[in-house]
Amino acid sequence: MAALPTTAIVGIVGAGAMGSGIAQVAAQAGHPVLLFDAFDGAAERGKAGIVAALAKLAAKGKLDAEQAAAIADRISVCGSLEQLAPCALVVEAIVEKPDVKHELFKALEAVTGADCILASNTSSLSLTALASVLKNPARMVGMHFFNPAPVMALVEVVKGLATPDDLARTIADTATAWGKAPVLCKSTPGFIVNRVARPFYAEGMRLAQEGAADIATIDAVIREAGQFRMGPFELTDMIGHDVNFAVTRSVHAAYFNDPRFLPNLLQQDLVEAGWLGKKTGRGFYDYADGAEKPQPATAAPCQAPTALDVLGDLGPASALADLAAKAGMTLARMGGAGMIDLHGVTLMLTDGRTASEVAAVTGIGDLVVFDLALDWCAAKRIAIAPAGQCSAIALQRAVGFFQALGLSVSIFADVPGLAVMRTIAMLANEAADTVYQGVASAGDIDLAMTKGVNYPLGPLAWAERVGLARLLTVLDNLARTYGEDRYRASAHLRRLVFAKGRFHD
Ligand code: NAI
């Protein structure tokens, strides 16, 4: 089945932030749009907001004035639900309350034709449960836009138990025709993005709770080594802790309290204090006028070593050898377990063990572990952690090495997995289970995470870049170190490692 033709009338119920945005998207794609809201004046306000948004686009030269007027003309405000009778598709974007949505869908089924597709923009409710109130639940599908809908490309097309594949395909093709990037998923708690993204916030908060580093330092490492646009603390401050904590709690409860999704006490404290983030002037950070933004902890300049031995394969840190050679260091390659010997200190990419454990097992006391970077040439900062046995002079040598490669260095406490590696391992692990459980394909998950939450690389593609066996080792070490089920590795990941397979064919 192909996309709905642009002559198909699209109804939007709920003219708030999301409904107005979706109405604008459908009208910009050429559809006649009928906009309804139960509250007096809300649909008119919604349309006025769209007209203002179109005027802004025209002022920026992205539309000409005639196009803006034509788009606005295609949107009609309805005074009653009955006026949605001629629609081929109705997208619901009302308040997130199951009972209210149930009543609406029963009424929509009664007023629209039997062929009209009923879609919900819900971000947390089960499509299967929503459809259960319909006489024909096969009419129902999720069409989950991201905020702001006219800007964000991603649409999660969500299939309830009764949603036929061809209906989901029609909605996906329609979303493509509207200039969006659709992904298909089964209706499971959090769909793709709100499930797979949970470790991004959770691991950051765990690191802060465990005293790995302060929040500004963890944020800086996630941004400057991981190349995420924001770190977990600045991002949750922007989202709002009430919203982010509620999603975490609902996903945790919906997966029957699976410890993978365990909420964090630090965030609960913020919610209880009313420190909800930017919108209240205080969250993890203080946004009061004159409040100083804390700077990341950065090691003072240290002397660069002049020579290094690369012992074995450095895997995803291989580029460090070339960078060191470019920085003028004398380099020798020899066999070994994937370490860098700086003649006085040994460096190892984290494998999910603490530096102290590696030092104890290898007998190398002067040992420093370092974090993963997405791209060593683009990275600006790196987190490192010394073993408890490591001398101050050896640590300085390690710092000087990374500084000579142009990186700022943040010294973490000796936590397992550091920040970027641990975050990526857990994001990829959740994504692996999402594939394993048949919720979505690997390609759609990576697309969802890059388009929906702007990750620099999909977590599964990133896992392949790190190496699946290495990633599994990190997870197994985290699980053993913490003794928590939270870090259990996905059976899918383990199977792929044994089968030498890939997530992406
Ligand atoms: P909103 O509060 O801005 O707008 C909701 C609108 O629905 C209001 O104008 C309200 O008057 C209207 N409404 C409430 N009950 C109604 C009913 N029975 N019949 C007709 N209209 C009714 O809410 P927002 O943020 O636009 O969210 C709407 C839906 O979109 C929710 O299901 C939410 O989970 C989902 N969503 C929200 C996102 C966001 O970032 N705000 C992102 C993606 C999905």
XYZ file of C-alpha atoms and ligand atoms in Angstrom:
549
model
C 0.000 0.000 0.000
C 1.263 3.462 -0.791
C 0.994 6.735 1.079
C -2.398 8.374 1.446
C -2.986 10.738 -1.493
C -2.754 14.442 -0.722
C -6.472 14.721 -1.462
C -7.146 12.563 1.630
C -8.558 14.673 4.463
C -6.560 14.445 7.694
C -8.284 15.114 11.021
C -6.334 16.189 14.089
C -7.908 15.993 17.541
C -6.206 18.061 20.210
C -4.763 21.404 19.114
C -2.006 21.683 21.741
C 1.736 21.596 21.160
C 1.730 18.288 19.280
C -1.638 18.451 17.495
C -0.894 21.894 16.033
C 2.523 20.764 14.873
C 1.125 17.637 13.213
C -1.646 19.691 11.547
C 1.030 21.985 10.118
C 3.061 19.026 8.823
C 0.019 17.427 7.110
C -1.087 20.735 5.570
C 2.457 21.509 4.386
C 2.429 18.109 2.670
C -0.707 19.195 0.779
C -3.563 17.585 2.722
C -6.795 19.342 3.682
C -6.720 19.308 7.501
C -9.595 19.471 9.980
C -8.507 20.561 13.463
C -10.692 19.855 16.496
C -10.224 20.517 20.201
C -12.744 19.902 22.971
C -11.939 23.144 24.737
C -13.420 26.455 23.588
C -11.044 28.513 21.521
C -8.215 25.944 21.710
C -8.416 24.924 18.045
C -8.500 28.604 16.975
C -5.451 29.263 19.145
C -3.785 26.212 17.616
C -4.443 27.484 14.093
C -3.207 30.978 15.014
C 0.003 29.364 16.290
C 0.428 27.515 12.990
C -0.144 30.736 11.000
C 2.526 32.447 13.104
C 4.931 29.503 12.576
C 4.338 29.643 8.818
C 4.947 33.408 8.833
C 8.299 32.772 10.550
C 9.212 30.224 7.875
C 8.244 32.757 5.204
C 10.338 35.453 6.908
C 13.319 33.084 6.877
C 12.775 32.465 3.160
C 11.897 28.785 3.669
C 8.418 29.343 2.154
C 7.068 32.153 0.025
C 4.139 34.158 1.391
C 1.719 32.579 -1.072
C 2.703 29.078 -0.049
C 2.309 30.013 3.623
C -1.175 31.382 2.952
C -2.160 28.288 0.943
C -0.976 25.962 3.734
C -2.912 27.936 6.341
C -6.010 27.871 4.092
C -5.888 24.096 4.000
C -6.386 23.942 7.796
C -10.021 24.316 8.926
C -11.083 24.538 12.534
C -14.025 22.245 13.426
C -16.612 23.008 16.064
C -17.677 19.394 16.544
C -16.239 15.922 16.293
C -18.959 14.975 13.754
C -17.300 17.292 11.235
C -14.418 14.786 11.048
C -16.743 12.367 9.169
C -14.990 12.728 5.767
C -11.468 12.072 7.102
C -9.271 9.272 5.703
C -6.964 9.545 8.740
C -7.505 11.034 12.184
C -4.481 11.632 14.413
C -5.294 11.980 18.100
C -3.052 14.283 20.179
C -5.102 14.953 23.299
C -4.249 14.682 26.982
C -2.277 11.516 27.943
C -5.099 9.879 29.942
C -6.274 6.417 28.886
C -9.940 6.904 29.863
C -10.232 10.189 27.982
C -8.543 8.676 24.905
C -10.843 5.598 25.073
C -13.957 7.791 25.014
C -12.569 9.814 22.125
C -11.717 6.760 20.005
C -15.165 5.230 20.560
C -16.725 8.519 19.418
C -14.352 8.752 16.425
C -15.217 5.212 15.356
C -18.875 6.194 15.385
C -18.522 9.407 13.333
C -15.905 8.388 10.732
C -16.204 5.988 7.808
C -15.167 2.355 8.233
C -12.015 2.935 6.108
C -10.777 5.898 8.136
C -7.473 5.107 9.874
C -7.424 6.046 13.551
C -3.971 7.004 14.808
C -2.708 8.048 18.226
C 0.281 10.245 18.974
C 0.537 8.783 22.496
C 4.079 8.544 23.795
C 3.420 6.094 26.619
C 0.133 4.231 26.262
C -0.288 0.772 24.754
C -1.745 0.874 21.252
C -3.117 -2.596 21.880
C -5.061 -1.324 24.899
C -6.264 1.815 23.083
C -7.491 -0.265 20.128
C -9.311 -2.687 22.425
C -12.170 -0.211 22.888
C -12.906 -0.144 19.147
C -15.383 -2.440 17.421
C -12.694 -2.817 14.757
C -9.290 -2.587 16.477
C -7.571 -3.212 13.117
C -8.167 0.482 12.278
C -5.785 1.666 14.962
C -2.090 2.500 14.715
C 0.382 4.663 16.609
C 1.835 7.681 14.831
C 4.296 9.037 17.375
C 5.807 12.371 16.385
C 8.571 14.108 18.335
C 8.431 17.636 19.657
C 8.388 20.018 17.800
C 6.633 17.974 15.131
C 7.391 20.314 12.204
C 11.127 20.150 12.996
C 11.818 16.626 14.253
C 12.084 14.072 11.459
C 11.318 10.907 13.391
C 7.888 9.247 13.476
C 7.522 5.960 15.350
C 4.798 3.969 13.600
C 3.505 1.719 16.354
C 1.664 -1.525 15.747
C -0.774 -2.796 18.357
C -1.592 -6.493 18.456
C -4.471 -5.988 16.001
C -2.769 -3.496 13.655
C -2.328 -5.072 10.196
C 1.138 -4.721 8.654
C -0.231 -3.017 5.530
C -1.951 -0.342 7.618
C 1.330 0.386 9.433
C 3.067 0.480 6.039
C 0.523 3.011 4.710
C 1.149 5.253 7.711
C 4.920 4.868 7.339
C 4.715 5.727 3.622
C 2.465 8.680 4.438
C 4.972 9.907 7.025
C 7.702 9.635 4.365
C 5.551 11.650 1.962
C 5.248 14.254 4.730
C 9.045 14.575 4.781
C 9.492 12.471 7.908
C 11.700 9.469 8.739
C 9.353 6.696 9.917
C 10.414 3.625 11.882
C 8.211 0.622 12.576
C 7.833 -0.894 16.022
C 5.555 -3.119 18.045
C 3.609 -1.517 20.845
C 5.808 -2.178 23.885
C 6.532 0.227 26.756
C 8.596 3.216 25.604
C 8.336 2.069 21.961
C 11.900 2.508 20.592
C 13.288 5.870 21.665
C 11.901 6.150 25.177
C 13.103 2.623 25.924
C 16.542 2.566 24.290
C 17.445 6.068 25.565
C 16.919 5.235 29.250
C 20.570 4.199 29.928
C 21.796 7.538 28.580
C 20.265 9.272 31.598
C 20.588 6.348 34.008
C 24.312 5.635 33.571
C 25.194 9.322 33.885
C 23.244 9.524 37.127
C 24.798 6.302 38.441
C 28.266 7.717 37.740
C 27.459 10.907 39.655
C 25.906 8.910 42.498
C 29.040 6.768 42.733
C 31.286 9.830 42.865
C 33.001 9.107 39.532
C 33.216 12.844 38.831
C 31.046 15.925 39.245
C 28.109 16.511 36.887
C 29.803 19.196 34.788
C 32.743 16.860 34.187
C 30.555 13.880 33.248
C 28.513 16.108 30.895
C 31.702 17.427 29.282
C 33.093 13.906 28.731
C 29.833 12.703 27.153
C 29.852 15.747 24.842
C 33.543 16.037 24.048
C 34.499 12.356 23.851
C 31.107 10.833 23.001
C 30.057 13.674 20.701
C 26.525 13.732 22.042
C 25.033 17.210 21.764
C 24.392 17.372 25.497
C 25.410 15.404 28.546
C 22.823 13.601 30.677
C 22.543 16.325 33.323
C 22.133 19.306 31.027
C 19.722 17.287 28.867
C 17.465 16.141 31.732
C 17.526 19.713 33.107
C 16.200 20.827 29.714
C 13.593 18.052 29.396
C 12.363 18.673 32.962
C 12.922 16.184 35.790
C 9.193 15.747 36.389
C 8.768 14.572 32.779
C 11.990 12.514 32.542
C 11.536 10.845 35.951
C 7.887 10.032 35.157
C 8.904 8.349 31.881
C 11.660 6.377 33.653
C 9.261 5.243 36.366
C 6.549 4.290 33.900
C 8.969 2.286 31.711
C 10.402 0.594 34.832
C 6.924 -0.329 36.069
C 5.751 -1.372 32.595
C 8.628 -3.881 32.336
C 7.559 -5.336 35.696
C 10.353 -3.558 37.602
C 13.189 -4.904 35.452
C 16.341 -3.486 37.146
C 17.627 -2.442 33.711
C 15.299 0.552 34.011
C 15.763 1.325 37.714
C 15.105 5.030 38.437
C 17.732 7.039 40.317
C 17.424 8.574 43.782
C 19.327 11.692 42.689
C 16.548 12.483 40.221
C 13.806 11.636 42.701
C 15.382 14.154 45.098
C 15.267 16.850 42.425
C 11.596 16.153 41.734
C 10.756 16.185 45.443
C 12.631 19.465 45.891
C 10.753 21.010 42.949
C 14.094 21.478 41.180
C 12.646 20.467 37.838
C 15.395 21.892 35.641
C 15.652 24.967 33.459
C 11.941 25.720 33.697
C 12.114 26.205 37.489
C 15.546 27.852 37.451
C 17.184 24.930 39.251
C 17.861 21.311 38.423
C 21.214 19.559 38.482
C 22.515 23.023 37.585
C 21.544 26.440 38.941
C 20.008 28.736 36.297
C 19.482 31.746 38.582
C 20.631 35.088 37.204
C 24.311 35.445 37.940
C 24.787 31.754 38.830
C 28.058 30.505 37.445
C 28.002 27.405 35.282
C 30.415 24.924 36.857
C 33.373 24.074 34.667
C 34.490 20.486 34.060
C 37.449 19.309 36.130
C 40.460 19.336 33.817
C 43.926 18.086 34.721
C 46.726 20.694 34.798
C 49.316 20.469 31.993
C 51.774 17.605 32.385
C 54.895 16.719 30.471
C 54.383 14.562 27.383
C 56.217 11.228 27.176
C 58.607 10.930 24.255
C 58.162 7.237 23.459
C 55.559 4.510 23.698
C 55.173 0.811 23.010
C 51.879 -0.320 21.539
C 51.255 -3.776 22.925
C 48.920 -5.715 20.634
C 45.667 -4.535 19.103
C 44.136 -1.405 20.628
C 40.781 -2.074 18.934
C 38.607 1.066 18.928
C 41.553 3.042 20.355
C 43.922 2.129 17.491
C 43.937 5.704 16.199
C 45.820 6.738 19.356
C 49.007 5.148 18.000
C 48.902 7.241 14.807
C 48.066 10.378 16.755
C 51.013 9.744 19.094
C 53.346 9.274 16.128
C 52.024 12.490 14.588
C 52.633 14.275 17.900
C 56.310 13.306 17.541
C 56.524 10.366 19.948
C 58.708 7.395 19.081
C 56.534 4.365 18.658
C 57.325 0.657 18.791
C 54.765 -2.062 18.183
C 54.961 -5.399 19.935
C 52.671 -8.209 20.970
C 50.442 -7.937 23.982
C 46.939 -7.606 25.357
C 45.983 -4.286 23.771
C 47.741 -1.787 26.035
C 49.984 1.249 25.663
C 53.244 1.190 27.612
C 54.461 4.738 28.221
C 57.614 3.524 30.019
C 56.455 4.347 33.499
C 52.726 3.869 33.169
C 50.513 1.452 31.244
C 47.254 2.574 29.607
C 44.299 0.356 28.805
C 40.939 1.094 27.167
C 38.309 0.256 29.759
C 36.906 -3.260 29.536
C 34.351 -2.710 32.288
C 36.716 -3.614 35.132
C 38.115 -1.048 37.534
C 41.715 -0.027 36.950
C 42.536 -1.453 40.374
C 41.229 -4.876 39.378
C 43.245 -4.864 36.140
C 46.333 -3.794 38.112
C 45.803 -6.567 40.641
C 45.271 -9.225 37.972
C 48.156 -8.157 35.713
C 50.568 -7.135 38.432
C 51.047 -3.765 36.696
C 50.639 -1.306 39.555
C 51.128 1.866 37.543
C 48.038 1.338 35.453
C 45.497 3.852 34.100
C 42.315 2.973 32.212
C 40.850 5.364 29.680
C 37.391 5.874 28.239
C 36.068 5.374 24.717
C 35.864 8.264 22.257
C 33.586 8.172 19.225
C 36.286 9.584 16.967
C 39.770 10.171 18.366
C 40.537 12.888 15.836
C 37.408 14.893 16.701
C 37.438 14.235 20.470
C 38.395 17.145 22.715
C 38.414 15.434 26.108
C 38.999 12.031 27.608
C 38.176 10.513 30.990
C 40.836 8.387 32.655
C 41.005 6.568 35.989
C 44.142 5.441 37.831
C 44.358 2.154 39.722
C 44.529 2.585 43.487
C 48.125 1.297 43.258
C 49.146 3.881 40.595
C 51.763 6.468 41.634
C 51.157 10.194 41.176
C 54.065 10.471 38.761
C 52.732 7.628 36.615
C 49.314 9.302 36.485
C 50.942 12.552 35.355
C 52.665 10.677 32.555
C 49.305 9.315 31.394
C 47.769 12.796 31.541
C 50.686 14.251 29.571
C 50.236 11.605 26.873
C 46.590 12.483 26.182
C 47.305 16.206 26.439
C 50.028 15.841 23.803
C 47.334 14.459 21.491
C 45.278 17.630 21.992
C 42.827 16.250 24.560
C 41.716 17.789 27.829
C 41.914 15.151 30.516
C 39.338 14.542 33.252
C 40.515 12.236 36.017
C 37.674 10.065 37.285
C 37.491 7.980 40.412
C 38.162 4.318 39.617
C 34.625 3.354 38.506
C 34.101 0.429 36.140
C 33.468 1.243 32.461
C 33.998 5.036 32.801
C 31.412 7.252 31.066
C 31.227 6.897 27.275
C 31.999 3.157 27.081
C 29.536 2.343 29.821
C 26.794 4.492 28.301
C 27.300 3.057 24.810
C 27.446 -0.505 26.122
C 24.147 -0.090 27.939
C 22.432 1.762 25.063
C 23.522 -0.963 22.635
C 22.487 -3.670 25.093
C 18.977 -2.245 25.346
C 18.845 -1.862 21.571
C 19.981 -5.490 21.186
C 17.120 -6.718 23.368
C 14.699 -4.516 21.438
C 15.762 -6.323 18.257
C 15.791 -9.715 20.006
C 12.218 -9.314 21.194
C 11.051 -8.489 17.674
C 10.035 -4.939 18.606
C 11.956 -3.211 15.827
C 14.757 -3.839 13.347
C 18.377 -2.859 14.008
C 18.229 -0.335 11.155
C 15.058 1.291 12.490
C 16.466 1.485 16.025
C 19.627 3.254 14.866
C 17.555 5.580 12.683
C 15.214 6.321 15.602
C 18.069 7.217 17.955
C 19.841 9.475 15.450
C 16.676 11.233 14.217
C 14.625 11.228 17.424
C 17.267 12.143 20.011
C 20.140 13.285 17.775
C 22.677 10.627 18.799
C 25.884 11.041 16.791
C 25.683 7.365 15.747
C 23.055 4.656 16.235
C 23.873 2.514 19.292
C 24.050 -0.716 17.262
C 26.311 0.771 14.591
C 28.426 2.129 17.447
C 28.541 -1.321 19.061
C 29.840 -2.737 15.780
C 32.465 -0.032 15.613
C 33.660 -0.907 19.133
C 33.472 -4.630 18.346
C 30.669 -6.811 19.677
C 32.985 -9.145 21.592
C 34.628 -6.198 23.333
C 31.247 -4.706 24.187
C 30.057 -8.013 25.614
C 33.190 -8.183 27.780
C 32.440 -4.693 29.110
C 28.872 -5.711 30.004
C 29.928 -8.995 31.576
C 32.539 -7.187 33.660
C 30.010 -4.548 34.753
C 27.511 -7.280 35.675
C 30.135 -9.137 37.703
C 31.538 -6.010 39.345
C 28.138 -4.706 40.421
C 26.469 -8.070 40.888
C 23.329 -6.489 39.481
C 20.939 -7.896 36.929
C 20.774 -4.402 35.492
C 24.002 -5.003 33.559
C 23.118 -8.480 32.254
C 24.077 -8.776 28.607
C 21.422 -9.333 25.962
C 21.282 -12.946 24.775
C 21.138 -11.570 21.231
C 24.468 -9.791 21.657
C 26.049 -12.910 23.157
C 24.731 -15.075 20.323
C 26.038 -12.666 17.686
C 29.478 -12.721 19.313
C 29.591 -16.534 19.195
C 28.217 -16.611 15.642
C 30.562 -13.790 14.544
C 27.448 -12.035 13.277
C 26.416 -8.406 13.032
C 23.348 -6.384 13.948
C 23.321 -4.802 10.511
C 23.434 -7.199 7.560
P -1.144 19.657 25.144
O -1.633 19.740 26.545
O -0.259 20.733 24.604
O -2.409 19.558 24.179
C -3.485 18.688 24.379
C -4.713 19.311 23.739
O -5.764 18.354 23.774
C -5.215 20.551 24.461
O -5.404 21.598 23.542
C -6.551 20.099 25.059
O -7.506 21.156 25.071
C -6.957 19.004 24.106
N -7.868 18.014 24.658
C -7.828 17.444 25.883
N -8.820 16.528 25.988
C -9.477 16.513 24.820
C -10.566 15.747 24.303
N -11.186 14.847 25.049
N -10.962 15.977 23.035
C -10.363 16.903 22.271
N -9.313 17.667 22.716
C -8.876 17.460 23.960
O -0.470 18.226 25.015
P 0.668 17.751 23.974
O 1.998 17.971 24.574
O 0.369 18.304 22.641
O 0.438 16.158 23.992
C -0.625 15.560 23.323
C -0.337 14.092 23.104
O 0.886 13.950 22.396
C -0.206 13.244 24.359
O -0.731 11.974 24.088
C 1.307 13.176 24.545
O 1.702 12.012 25.244
C 1.768 13.091 23.101
N 3.134 13.541 22.859
C 3.639 14.657 23.461
C 4.926 15.074 23.204
C 5.480 16.296 23.845
O 6.715 16.448 23.855
N 4.674 17.191 24.373
C 5.809 14.316 22.274
C 5.142 13.209 21.628
C 3.872 12.830 21.960
